Amino acid sequence: MAQTRLSHETEATAHLTVRVPDGAPGDLMAGAATVIARIDDLDAVDVERITGITPSLNAIEVDVEVTVTLLSDQPDDSTVRADLEDGFGVEAVHEVAIENQAVPA
């Protein structure tokens, strides 16, 4: 029996602030991508650029512009924003814009 995914793929761009732990492997872009990739329902993440860096005691807050692909039953700006806001290490979601939506066959 073929399995059908019920979720929509939603590609969106977002401007986020994430906490990258001190000592995380790779550079800050890789660290930010790792933090964001842990979000449930996230299928892919591409960190486009870093727009700000704020060091703190045990982590570095990094402002990033990203393109993400999420699996969502109701893909709209508020759903994508809520999914991103629920991510551990995501301090703030500044902007979200849905780019495209694809419904699996």
PDB file of N, CA and C in Angstrom:
ATOM      1  N   MET A   1       0.846  -1.172   0.000  1.00  0.00           N
ATOM      2  CA  MET A   1       0.000   0.000   0.000  1.00  0.00           C
ATOM      3  C   MET A   1       0.890   1.233   0.000  1.00  0.00           C
ATOM      4  N   ALA A   2       0.652   2.146  -0.902  1.00  0.00           N
ATOM      5  CA  ALA A   2       1.446   3.376  -0.995  1.00  0.00           C
ATOM      6  C   ALA A   2       1.052   4.320   0.132  1.00  0.00           C
ATOM      7  N   GLN A   3       2.069   4.959   0.692  1.00  0.00           N
ATOM      8  CA  GLN A   3       1.809   5.890   1.780  1.00  0.00           C
ATOM      9  C   GLN A   3       1.736   7.301   1.201  1.00  0.00           C
ATOM     10  N   THR A   4       0.721   8.048   1.554  1.00  0.00           N
ATOM     11  CA  THR A   4       0.514   9.397   1.064  1.00  0.00           C
ATOM     12  C   THR A   4       0.782  10.380   2.202  1.00  0.00           C
ATOM     13  N   ARG A   5       1.596  11.394   1.900  1.00  0.00           N
ATOM     14  CA  ARG A   5       1.819  12.450   2.884  1.00  0.00           C
ATOM     15  C   ARG A   5       0.640  13.404   2.845  1.00  0.00           C
ATOM     16  N   LEU A   6       0.134  13.738   4.003  1.00  0.00           N
ATOM     17  CA  LEU A   6      -1.018  14.623   4.086  1.00  0.00           C
ATOM     18  C   LEU A   6      -0.620  16.091   4.164  1.00  0.00           C
ATOM     19  N   SER A   7       0.642  16.361   4.413  1.00  0.00           N
ATOM     20  CA  SER A   7       1.095  17.727   4.604  1.00  0.00           C
ATOM     21  C   SER A   7       1.454  18.390   3.283  1.00  0.00           C
ATOM     22  N   HIS A   8       1.383  19.708   3.285  1.00  0.00           N
ATOM     23  CA  HIS A   8       1.824  20.515   2.171  1.00  0.00           C
ATOM     24  C   HIS A   8       3.296  20.873   2.399  1.00  0.00           C
ATOM     25  N   GLU A   9       4.055  21.005   1.326  1.00  0.00           N
ATOM     26  CA  GLU A   9       5.401  21.567   1.449  1.00  0.00           C
ATOM     27  C   GLU A   9       5.270  23.060   1.239  1.00  0.00           C
ATOM     28  N   THR A  10       5.769  23.810   2.183  1.00  0.00           N
ATOM     29  CA  THR A  10       5.697  25.258   2.112  1.00  0.00           C
ATOM     30  C   THR A  10       7.109  25.815   2.184  1.00  0.00           C
ATOM     31  N   GLU A  11       7.492  26.551   1.154  1.00  0.00           N
ATOM     32  CA  GLU A  11       8.799  27.209   1.168  1.00  0.00           C
ATOM     33  C   GLU A  11       8.580  28.654   1.589  1.00  0.00           C
ATOM     34  N   ALA A  12       9.397  29.105   2.534  1.00  0.00           N
ATOM     35  CA  ALA A  12       9.253  30.462   3.034  1.00  0.00           C
ATOM     36  C   ALA A  12      10.622  31.055   3.314  1.00  0.00           C
ATOM     37  N   THR A  13      10.687  32.358   3.241  1.00  0.00           N
ATOM     38  CA  THR A  13      11.876  33.058   3.689  1.00  0.00           C
ATOM     39  C   THR A  13      11.551  33.651   5.051  1.00  0.00           C
ATOM     40  N   ALA A  14      12.566  33.748   5.884  1.00  0.00           N
ATOM     41  CA  ALA A  14      12.350  34.280   7.226  1.00  0.00           C
ATOM     42  C   ALA A  14      13.601  34.988   7.721  1.00  0.00           C
ATOM     43  N   HIS A  15      13.398  35.928   8.614  1.00  0.00           N
ATOM     44  CA  HIS A  15      14.487  36.603   9.313  1.00  0.00           C
ATOM     45  C   HIS A  15      14.349  36.217  10.780  1.00  0.00           C
ATOM     46  N   LEU A  16      15.347  35.505  11.301  1.00  0.00           N
ATOM     47  CA  LEU A  16      15.289  34.930  12.641  1.00  0.00           C
ATOM     48  C   LEU A  16      16.482  35.377  13.483  1.00  0.00           C
ATOM     49  N   THR A  17      16.311  35.293  14.797  1.00  0.00           N
ATOM     50  CA  THR A  17      17.424  35.368  15.732  1.00  0.00           C
ATOM     51  C   THR A  17      17.501  34.013  16.415  1.00  0.00           C
ATOM     52  N   VAL A  18      18.674  33.347  16.313  1.00  0.00           N
ATOM     53  CA  VAL A  18      18.865  32.036  16.924  1.00  0.00           C
ATOM     54  C   VAL A  18      20.075  32.071  17.840  1.00  0.00           C
ATOM     55  N   ARG A  19      20.050  31.195  18.852  1.00  0.00           N
ATOM     56  CA  ARG A  19      21.171  31.073  19.792  1.00  0.00           C
ATOM     57  C   ARG A  19      22.032  29.894  19.363  1.00  0.00           C
ATOM     58  N   VAL A  20      23.260  30.195  18.956  1.00  0.00           N
ATOM     59  CA  VAL A  20      24.218  29.163  18.579  1.00  0.00           C
ATOM     60  C   VAL A  20      25.108  28.923  19.793  1.00  0.00           C
ATOM     61  N   PRO A  21      25.135  27.703  20.347  1.00  0.00           N
ATOM     62  CA  PRO A  21      25.945  27.429  21.533  1.00  0.00           C
ATOM     63  C   PRO A  21      27.436  27.643  21.270  1.00  0.00           C
ATOM     64  N   ASP A  22      28.143  28.141  22.281  1.00  0.00           N
ATOM     65  CA  ASP A  22      29.596  28.229  22.183  1.00  0.00           C
ATOM     66  C   ASP A  22      30.163  26.841  21.930  1.00  0.00           C
ATOM     67  N   GLY A  23      31.136  26.747  21.064  1.00  0.00           N
ATOM     68  CA  GLY A  23      31.772  25.464  20.799  1.00  0.00           C
ATOM     69  C   GLY A  23      31.035  24.606  19.794  1.00  0.00           C
ATOM     70  N   ALA A  24      29.980  25.146  19.177  1.00  0.00           N
ATOM     71  CA  ALA A  24      29.265  24.383  18.151  1.00  0.00           C
ATOM     72  C   ALA A  24      30.203  24.138  16.975  1.00  0.00           C
ATOM     73  N   PRO A  25      30.140  22.948  16.377  1.00  0.00           N
ATOM     74  CA  PRO A  25      31.038  22.663  15.252  1.00  0.00           C
ATOM     75  C   PRO A  25      30.712  23.536  14.038  1.00  0.00           C
ATOM     76  N   GLY A  26      31.733  23.857  13.257  1.00  0.00           N
ATOM     77  CA  GLY A  26      31.561  24.654  12.052  1.00  0.00           C
ATOM     78  C   GLY A  26      31.529  26.141  12.347  1.00  0.00           C
ATOM     79  N   ASP A  27      31.171  26.905  11.342  1.00  0.00           N
ATOM     80  CA  ASP A  27      31.091  28.353  11.496  1.00  0.00           C
ATOM     81  C   ASP A  27      29.695  28.760  11.995  1.00  0.00           C
ATOM     82  N   LEU A  28      29.469  30.063  12.127  1.00  0.00           N
ATOM     83  CA  LEU A  28      28.181  30.534  12.650  1.00  0.00           C
ATOM     84  C   LEU A  28      27.006  30.189  11.733  1.00  0.00           C
ATOM     85  N   MET A  29      27.225  30.214  10.419  1.00  0.00           N
ATOM     86  CA  MET A  29      26.136  29.850   9.498  1.00  0.00           C
ATOM     87  C   MET A  29      25.746  28.389   9.677  1.00  0.00           C
ATOM     88  N   ALA A  30      26.748  27.515   9.817  1.00  0.00           N
ATOM     89  CA  ALA A  30      26.467  26.092  10.029  1.00  0.00           C
ATOM     90  C   ALA A  30      25.799  25.880  11.381  1.00  0.00           C
ATOM     91  N   GLY A  31      26.250  26.599  12.407  1.00  0.00           N
ATOM     92  CA  GLY A  31      25.641  26.485  13.730  1.00  0.00           C
ATOM     93  C   GLY A  31      24.193  26.937  13.725  1.00  0.00           C
ATOM     94  N   ALA A  32      23.907  28.048  13.036  1.00  0.00           N
ATOM     95  CA  ALA A  32      22.530  28.538  12.940  1.00  0.00           C
ATOM     96  C   ALA A  32      21.663  27.538  12.176  1.00  0.00           C
ATOM     97  N   ALA A  33      22.206  26.980  11.098  1.00  0.00           N
ATOM     98  CA  ALA A  33      21.451  25.988  10.319  1.00  0.00           C
ATOM     99  C   ALA A  33      21.125  24.764  11.161  1.00  0.00           C
ATOM    100  N   THR A  34      22.068  24.332  12.002  1.00  0.00           N
ATOM    101  CA  THR A  34      21.844  23.177  12.875  1.00  0.00           C
ATOM    102  C   THR A  34      20.723  23.452  13.865  1.00  0.00           C
ATOM    103  N   VAL A  35      20.723  24.641  14.461  1.00  0.00           N
ATOM    104  CA  VAL A  35      19.671  25.011  15.415  1.00  0.00           C
ATOM    105  C   VAL A  35      18.307  25.010  14.718  1.00  0.00           C
ATOM    106  N   ILE A  36      18.230  25.624  13.558  1.00  0.00           N
ATOM    107  CA  ILE A  36      16.957  25.739  12.840  1.00  0.00           C
ATOM    108  C   ILE A  36      16.487  24.377  12.334  1.00  0.00           C
ATOM    109  N   ALA A  37      17.417  23.534  11.893  1.00  0.00           N
ATOM    110  CA  ALA A  37      17.066  22.221  11.331  1.00  0.00           C
ATOM    111  C   ALA A  37      16.409  21.297  12.356  1.00  0.00           C
ATOM    112  N   ARG A  38      16.548  21.601  13.628  1.00  0.00           N
ATOM    113  CA  ARG A  38      15.934  20.775  14.674  1.00  0.00           C
ATOM    114  C   ARG A  38      14.440  21.029  14.859  1.00  0.00           C
ATOM    115  N   ILE A  39      13.906  21.995  14.154  1.00  0.00           N
ATOM    116  CA  ILE A  39      12.483  22.336  14.298  1.00  0.00           C
ATOM    117  C   ILE A  39      11.635  21.218  13.710  1.00  0.00           C
ATOM    118  N   ASP A  40      10.614  20.793  14.471  1.00  0.00           N
ATOM    119  CA  ASP A  40       9.673  19.785  13.978  1.00  0.00           C
ATOM    120  C   ASP A  40       8.994  20.303  12.713  1.00  0.00           C
ATOM    121  N   ASP A  41       8.657  19.396  11.828  1.00  0.00           N
ATOM    122  CA  ASP A  41       7.972  19.688  10.571  1.00  0.00           C
ATOM    123  C   ASP A  41       8.841  20.441   9.570  1.00  0.00           C
ATOM    124  N   LEU A  42      10.105  20.629   9.856  1.00  0.00           N
ATOM    125  CA  LEU A  42      11.004  21.306   8.928  1.00  0.00           C
ATOM    126  C   LEU A  42      11.637  20.266   8.018  1.00  0.00           C
ATOM    127  N   ASP A  43      11.550  20.493   6.734  1.00  0.00           N
ATOM    128  CA  ASP A  43      12.087  19.557   5.754  1.00  0.00           C
ATOM    129  C   ASP A  43      13.465  19.982   5.265  1.00  0.00           C
ATOM    130  N   ALA A  44      13.714  21.297   5.158  1.00  0.00           N
ATOM    131  CA  ALA A  44      15.006  21.797   4.681  1.00  0.00           C
ATOM    132  C   ALA A  44      15.235  23.211   5.188  1.00  0.00           C
ATOM    133  N   VAL A  45      16.517  23.578   5.311  1.00  0.00           N
ATOM    134  CA  VAL A  45      16.882  24.933   5.713  1.00  0.00           C
ATOM    135  C   VAL A  45      18.125  25.354   4.942  1.00  0.00           C
ATOM    136  N   ASP A  46      18.120  26.599   4.498  1.00  0.00           N
ATOM    137  CA  ASP A  46      19.278  27.179   3.831  1.00  0.00           C
ATOM    138  C   ASP A  46      19.500  28.559   4.423  1.00  0.00           C
ATOM    139  N   VAL A  47      20.608  28.737   5.131  1.00  0.00           N
ATOM    140  CA  VAL A  47      20.933  30.038   5.706  1.00  0.00           C
ATOM    141  C   VAL A  47      21.532  30.882   4.588  1.00  0.00           C
ATOM    142  N   GLU A  48      20.820  31.940   4.218  1.00  0.00           N
ATOM    143  CA  GLU A  48      21.252  32.798   3.116  1.00  0.00           C
ATOM    144  C   GLU A  48      22.376  33.743   3.534  1.00  0.00           C
ATOM    145  N   ARG A  49      22.190  34.377   4.708  1.00  0.00           N
ATOM    146  CA  ARG A  49      23.225  35.298   5.190  1.00  0.00           C
ATOM    147  C   ARG A  49      22.998  35.642   6.651  1.00  0.00           C
ATOM    148  N   ILE A  50      24.072  36.068   7.279  1.00  0.00           N
ATOM    149  CA  ILE A  50      24.029  36.554   8.655  1.00  0.00           C
ATOM    150  C   ILE A  50      23.874  38.063   8.602  1.00  0.00           C
ATOM    151  N   THR A  51      22.916  38.587   9.378  1.00  0.00           N
ATOM    152  CA  THR A  51      22.686  40.031   9.389  1.00  0.00           C
ATOM    153  C   THR A  51      23.086  40.690  10.707  1.00  0.00           C
ATOM    154  N   GLY A  52      23.433  39.884  11.715  1.00  0.00           N
ATOM    155  CA  GLY A  52      23.860  40.438  12.992  1.00  0.00           C
ATOM    156  C   GLY A  52      24.386  39.362  13.919  1.00  0.00           C
ATOM    157  N   ILE A  53      25.303  39.763  14.806  1.00  0.00           N
ATOM    158  CA  ILE A  53      25.905  38.843  15.776  1.00  0.00           C
ATOM    159  C   ILE A  53      25.947  39.547  17.127  1.00  0.00           C
ATOM    160  N   THR A  54      25.449  38.861  18.181  1.00  0.00           N
ATOM    161  CA  THR A  54      25.502  39.391  19.539  1.00  0.00           C
ATOM    162  C   THR A  54      26.059  38.312  20.456  1.00  0.00           C
ATOM    163  N   PRO A  55      27.319  38.467  20.914  1.00  0.00           N
ATOM    164  CA  PRO A  55      27.883  37.468  21.829  1.00  0.00           C
ATOM    165  C   PRO A  55      27.220  37.543  23.200  1.00  0.00           C
ATOM    166  N   SER A  56      27.100  36.389  23.850  1.00  0.00           N
ATOM    167  CA  SER A  56      26.627  36.335  25.233  1.00  0.00           C
ATOM    168  C   SER A  56      27.471  35.309  25.973  1.00  0.00           C
ATOM    169  N   LEU A  57      27.133  35.015  27.205  1.00  0.00           N
ATOM    170  CA  LEU A  57      27.973  34.182  28.061  1.00  0.00           C
ATOM    171  C   LEU A  57      28.189  32.768  27.508  1.00  0.00           C
ATOM    172  N   ASN A  58      27.138  32.050  27.153  1.00  0.00           N
ATOM    173  CA  ASN A  58      27.270  30.657  26.717  1.00  0.00           C
ATOM    174  C   ASN A  58      26.842  30.397  25.281  1.00  0.00           C
ATOM    175  N   ALA A  59      26.500  31.447  24.567  1.00  0.00           N
ATOM    176  CA  ALA A  59      26.030  31.286  23.195  1.00  0.00           C
ATOM    177  C   ALA A  59      26.241  32.592  22.442  1.00  0.00           C
ATOM    178  N   ILE A  60      26.022  32.523  21.164  1.00  0.00           N
ATOM    179  CA  ILE A  60      26.070  33.711  20.320  1.00  0.00           C
ATOM    180  C   ILE A  60      24.703  33.839  19.662  1.00  0.00           C
ATOM    181  N   GLU A  61      24.076  35.002  19.824  1.00  0.00           N
ATOM    182  CA  GLU A  61      22.815  35.243  19.132  1.00  0.00           C
ATOM    183  C   GLU A  61      23.147  35.712  17.725  1.00  0.00           C
ATOM    184  N   VAL A  62      22.589  35.013  16.751  1.00  0.00           N
ATOM    185  CA  VAL A  62      22.880  35.285  15.353  1.00  0.00           C
ATOM    186  C   VAL A  62      21.584  35.623  14.636  1.00  0.00           C
ATOM    187  N   ASP A  63      21.547  36.787  14.003  1.00  0.00           N
ATOM    188  CA  ASP A  63      20.414  37.153  13.156  1.00  0.00           C
ATOM    189  C   ASP A  63      20.705  36.619  11.763  1.00  0.00           C
ATOM    190  N   VAL A  64      19.763  35.855  11.220  1.00  0.00           N
ATOM    191  CA  VAL A  64      19.973  35.234   9.917  1.00  0.00           C
ATOM    192  C   VAL A  64      18.751  35.393   9.025  1.00  0.00           C
ATOM    193  N   GLU A  65      19.009  35.430   7.733  1.00  0.00           N
ATOM    194  CA  GLU A  65      17.958  35.329   6.740  1.00  0.00           C
ATOM    195  C   GLU A  65      18.040  33.922   6.183  1.00  0.00           C
ATOM    196  N   VAL A  66      16.917  33.217   6.185  1.00  0.00           N
ATOM    197  CA  VAL A  66      16.893  31.812   5.785  1.00  0.00           C
ATOM    198  C   VAL A  66      15.766  31.543   4.797  1.00  0.00           C
ATOM    199  N   THR A  67      15.947  30.455   4.064  1.00  0.00           N
ATOM    200  CA  THR A  67      14.864  29.870   3.286  1.00  0.00           C
ATOM    201  C   THR A  67      14.606  28.504   3.894  1.00  0.00           C
ATOM    202  N   VAL A  68      13.365  28.242   4.259  1.00  0.00           N
ATOM    203  CA  VAL A  68      13.009  26.971   4.885  1.00  0.00           C
ATOM    204  C   VAL A  68      11.883  26.309   4.113  1.00  0.00           C
ATOM    205  N   THR A  69      11.864  24.986   4.178  1.00  0.00           N
ATOM    206  CA  THR A  69      10.746  24.215   3.644  1.00  0.00           C
ATOM    207  C   THR A  69      10.136  23.469   4.806  1.00  0.00           C
ATOM    208  N   LEU A  70       8.857  23.726   5.050  1.00  0.00           N
ATOM    209  CA  LEU A  70       8.141  23.096   6.153  1.00  0.00           C
ATOM    210  C   LEU A  70       7.058  22.191   5.614  1.00  0.00           C
ATOM    211  N   LEU A  71       6.733  21.153   6.388  1.00  0.00           N
ATOM    212  CA  LEU A  71       5.599  20.286   6.087  1.00  0.00           C
ATOM    213  C   LEU A  71       4.470  20.723   6.998  1.00  0.00           C
ATOM    214  N   SER A  72       3.378  21.178   6.416  1.00  0.00           N
ATOM    215  CA  SER A  72       2.307  21.754   7.218  1.00  0.00           C
ATOM    216  C   SER A  72       0.955  21.416   6.613  1.00  0.00           C
ATOM    217  N   ASP A  73      -0.036  21.163   7.463  1.00  0.00           N
ATOM    218  CA  ASP A  73      -1.385  20.900   6.990  1.00  0.00           C
ATOM    219  C   ASP A  73      -2.110  22.173   6.579  1.00  0.00           C
ATOM    220  N   GLN A  74      -1.742  23.306   7.176  1.00  0.00           N
ATOM    221  CA  GLN A  74      -2.374  24.584   6.863  1.00  0.00           C
ATOM    222  C   GLN A  74      -1.297  25.623   6.619  1.00  0.00           C
ATOM    223  N   PRO A  75      -0.696  25.610   5.438  1.00  0.00           N
ATOM    224  CA  PRO A  75       0.432  26.511   5.197  1.00  0.00           C
ATOM    225  C   PRO A  75      -0.009  27.961   4.976  1.00  0.00           C
ATOM    226  N   ASP A  76       0.251  28.800   5.945  1.00  0.00           N
ATOM    227  CA  ASP A  76       0.048  30.234   5.810  1.00  0.00           C
ATOM    228  C   ASP A  76       1.103  30.913   6.672  1.00  0.00           C
ATOM    229  N   ASP A  77       1.185  32.235   6.578  1.00  0.00           N
ATOM    230  CA  ASP A  77       2.223  32.965   7.303  1.00  0.00           C
ATOM    231  C   ASP A  77       2.200  32.683   8.803  1.00  0.00           C
ATOM    232  N   SER A  78       1.007  32.642   9.398  1.00  0.00           N
ATOM    233  CA  SER A  78       0.926  32.457  10.849  1.00  0.00           C
ATOM    234  C   SER A  78       1.337  31.047  11.264  1.00  0.00           C
ATOM    235  N   THR A  79       1.021  30.039  10.446  1.00  0.00           N
ATOM    236  CA  THR A  79       1.429  28.668  10.762  1.00  0.00           C
ATOM    237  C   THR A  79       2.940  28.520  10.666  1.00  0.00           C
ATOM    238  N   VAL A  80       3.520  29.066   9.606  1.00  0.00           N
ATOM    239  CA  VAL A  80       4.973  28.995   9.428  1.00  0.00           C
ATOM    240  C   VAL A  80       5.662  29.731  10.572  1.00  0.00           C
ATOM    241  N   ARG A  81       5.160  30.915  10.913  1.00  0.00           N
ATOM    242  CA  ARG A  81       5.735  31.692  12.025  1.00  0.00           C
ATOM    243  C   ARG A  81       5.667  30.896  13.329  1.00  0.00           C
ATOM    244  N   ALA A  82       4.526  30.282  13.613  1.00  0.00           N
ATOM    245  CA  ALA A  82       4.360  29.503  14.846  1.00  0.00           C
ATOM    246  C   ALA A  82       5.315  28.314  14.871  1.00  0.00           C
ATOM    247  N   ASP A  83       5.470  27.620  13.739  1.00  0.00           N
ATOM    248  CA  ASP A  83       6.407  26.494  13.678  1.00  0.00           C
ATOM    249  C   ASP A  83       7.829  26.957  13.975  1.00  0.00           C
ATOM    250  N   LEU A  84       8.227  28.084  13.409  1.00  0.00           N
ATOM    251  CA  LEU A  84       9.575  28.602  13.649  1.00  0.00           C
ATOM    252  C   LEU A  84       9.742  29.078  15.094  1.00  0.00           C
ATOM    253  N   GLU A  85       8.749  29.757  15.631  1.00  0.00           N
ATOM    254  CA  GLU A  85       8.823  30.262  17.007  1.00  0.00           C
ATOM    255  C   GLU A  85       8.940  29.135  18.024  1.00  0.00           C
ATOM    256  N   ASP A  86       8.391  27.957  17.711  1.00  0.00           N
ATOM    257  CA  ASP A  86       8.440  26.822  18.628  1.00  0.00           C
ATOM    258  C   ASP A  86       9.802  26.136  18.650  1.00  0.00           C
ATOM    259  N   GLY A  87      10.694  26.515  17.758  1.00  0.00           N
ATOM    260  CA  GLY A  87      12.001  25.862  17.681  1.00  0.00           C
ATOM    261  C   GLY A  87      12.887  26.203  18.868  1.00  0.00           C
ATOM    262  N   PHE A  88      13.494  25.176  19.458  1.00  0.00           N
ATOM    263  CA  PHE A  88      14.423  25.385  20.569  1.00  0.00           C
ATOM    264  C   PHE A  88      15.640  26.137  20.044  1.00  0.00           C
ATOM    265  N   GLY A  89      15.984  27.228  20.687  1.00  0.00           N
ATOM    266  CA  GLY A  89      17.113  28.039  20.263  1.00  0.00           C
ATOM    267  C   GLY A  89      16.720  29.192  19.363  1.00  0.00           C
ATOM    268  N   VAL A  90      15.465  29.227  18.932  1.00  0.00           N
ATOM    269  CA  VAL A  90      14.988  30.357  18.142  1.00  0.00           C
ATOM    270  C   VAL A  90      14.504  31.425  19.119  1.00  0.00           C
ATOM    271  N   GLU A  91      15.199  32.533  19.146  1.00  0.00           N
ATOM    272  CA  GLU A  91      14.883  33.611  20.086  1.00  0.00           C
ATOM    273  C   GLU A  91      13.785  34.526  19.557  1.00  0.00           C
ATOM    274  N   ALA A  92      13.770  34.769  18.243  1.00  0.00           N
ATOM    275  CA  ALA A  92      12.771  35.671  17.669  1.00  0.00           C
ATOM    276  C   ALA A  92      12.571  35.355  16.196  1.00  0.00           C
ATOM    277  N   VAL A  93      11.343  35.571  15.753  1.00  0.00           N
ATOM    278  CA  VAL A  93      11.004  35.480  14.334  1.00  0.00           C
ATOM    279  C   VAL A  93      10.593  36.890  13.928  1.00  0.00           C
ATOM    280  N   HIS A  94      11.426  37.532  13.122  1.00  0.00           N
ATOM    281  CA  HIS A  94      11.181  38.931  12.760  1.00  0.00           C
ATOM    282  C   HIS A  94      10.282  39.074  11.537  1.00  0.00           C
ATOM    283  N   GLU A  95      10.466  38.210  10.539  1.00  0.00           N
ATOM    284  CA  GLU A  95       9.676  38.274   9.311  1.00  0.00           C
ATOM    285  C   GLU A  95       9.487  36.881   8.750  1.00  0.00           C
ATOM    286  N   VAL A  96       8.343  36.658   8.109  1.00  0.00           N
ATOM    287  CA  VAL A  96       8.079  35.406   7.404  1.00  0.00           C
ATOM    288  C   VAL A  96       7.334  35.760   6.122  1.00  0.00           C
ATOM    289  N   ALA A  97       7.778  35.194   5.010  1.00  0.00           N
ATOM    290  CA  ALA A  97       7.076  35.380   3.739  1.00  0.00           C
ATOM    291  C   ALA A  97       7.033  34.046   3.023  1.00  0.00           C
ATOM    292  N   ILE A  98       5.838  33.575   2.701  1.00  0.00           N
ATOM    293  CA  ILE A  98       5.692  32.312   1.987  1.00  0.00           C
ATOM    294  C   ILE A  98       6.060  32.543   0.525  1.00  0.00           C
ATOM    295  N   GLU A  99       6.930  31.672   0.013  1.00  0.00           N
ATOM    296  CA  GLU A  99       7.380  31.769  -1.372  1.00  0.00           C
ATOM    297  C   GLU A  99       6.517  30.930  -2.298  1.00  0.00           C
ATOM    298  N   ASN A 100       6.342  29.645  -1.955  1.00  0.00           N
ATOM    299  CA  ASN A 100       5.507  28.766  -2.780  1.00  0.00           C
ATOM    300  C   ASN A 100       4.962  27.650  -1.929  1.00  0.00           C
ATOM    301  N   GLN A 101       3.945  27.006  -2.440  1.00  0.00           N
ATOM    302  CA  GLN A 101       3.326  25.887  -1.759  1.00  0.00           C
ATOM    303  C   GLN A 101       3.139  24.768  -2.772  1.00  0.00           C
ATOM    304  N   ALA A 102       3.492  23.570  -2.394  1.00  0.00           N
ATOM    305  CA  ALA A 102       3.312  22.414  -3.282  1.00  0.00           C
ATOM    306  C   ALA A 102       2.531  21.360  -2.526  1.00  0.00           C
ATOM    307  N   VAL A 103       1.491  20.861  -3.166  1.00  0.00           N
ATOM    308  CA  VAL A 103       0.676  19.797  -2.579  1.00  0.00           C
ATOM    309  C   VAL A 103       1.140  18.483  -3.182  1.00  0.00           C
ATOM    310  N   PRO A 104       1.604  17.520  -2.355  1.00  0.00           N
ATOM    311  CA  PRO A 104       2.043  16.227  -2.883  1.00  0.00           C
ATOM    312  C   PRO A 104       0.908  15.493  -3.594  1.00  0.00           C
ATOM    313  N   ALA A 105       1.266  14.758  -4.615  1.00  0.00           N
ATOM    314  CA  ALA A 105       0.256  14.007  -5.364  1.00  0.00           C
ATOM    315  C   ALA A 105      -0.116  12.743  -4.637  1.00  0.00           C
TER     316      ALA A 105
END
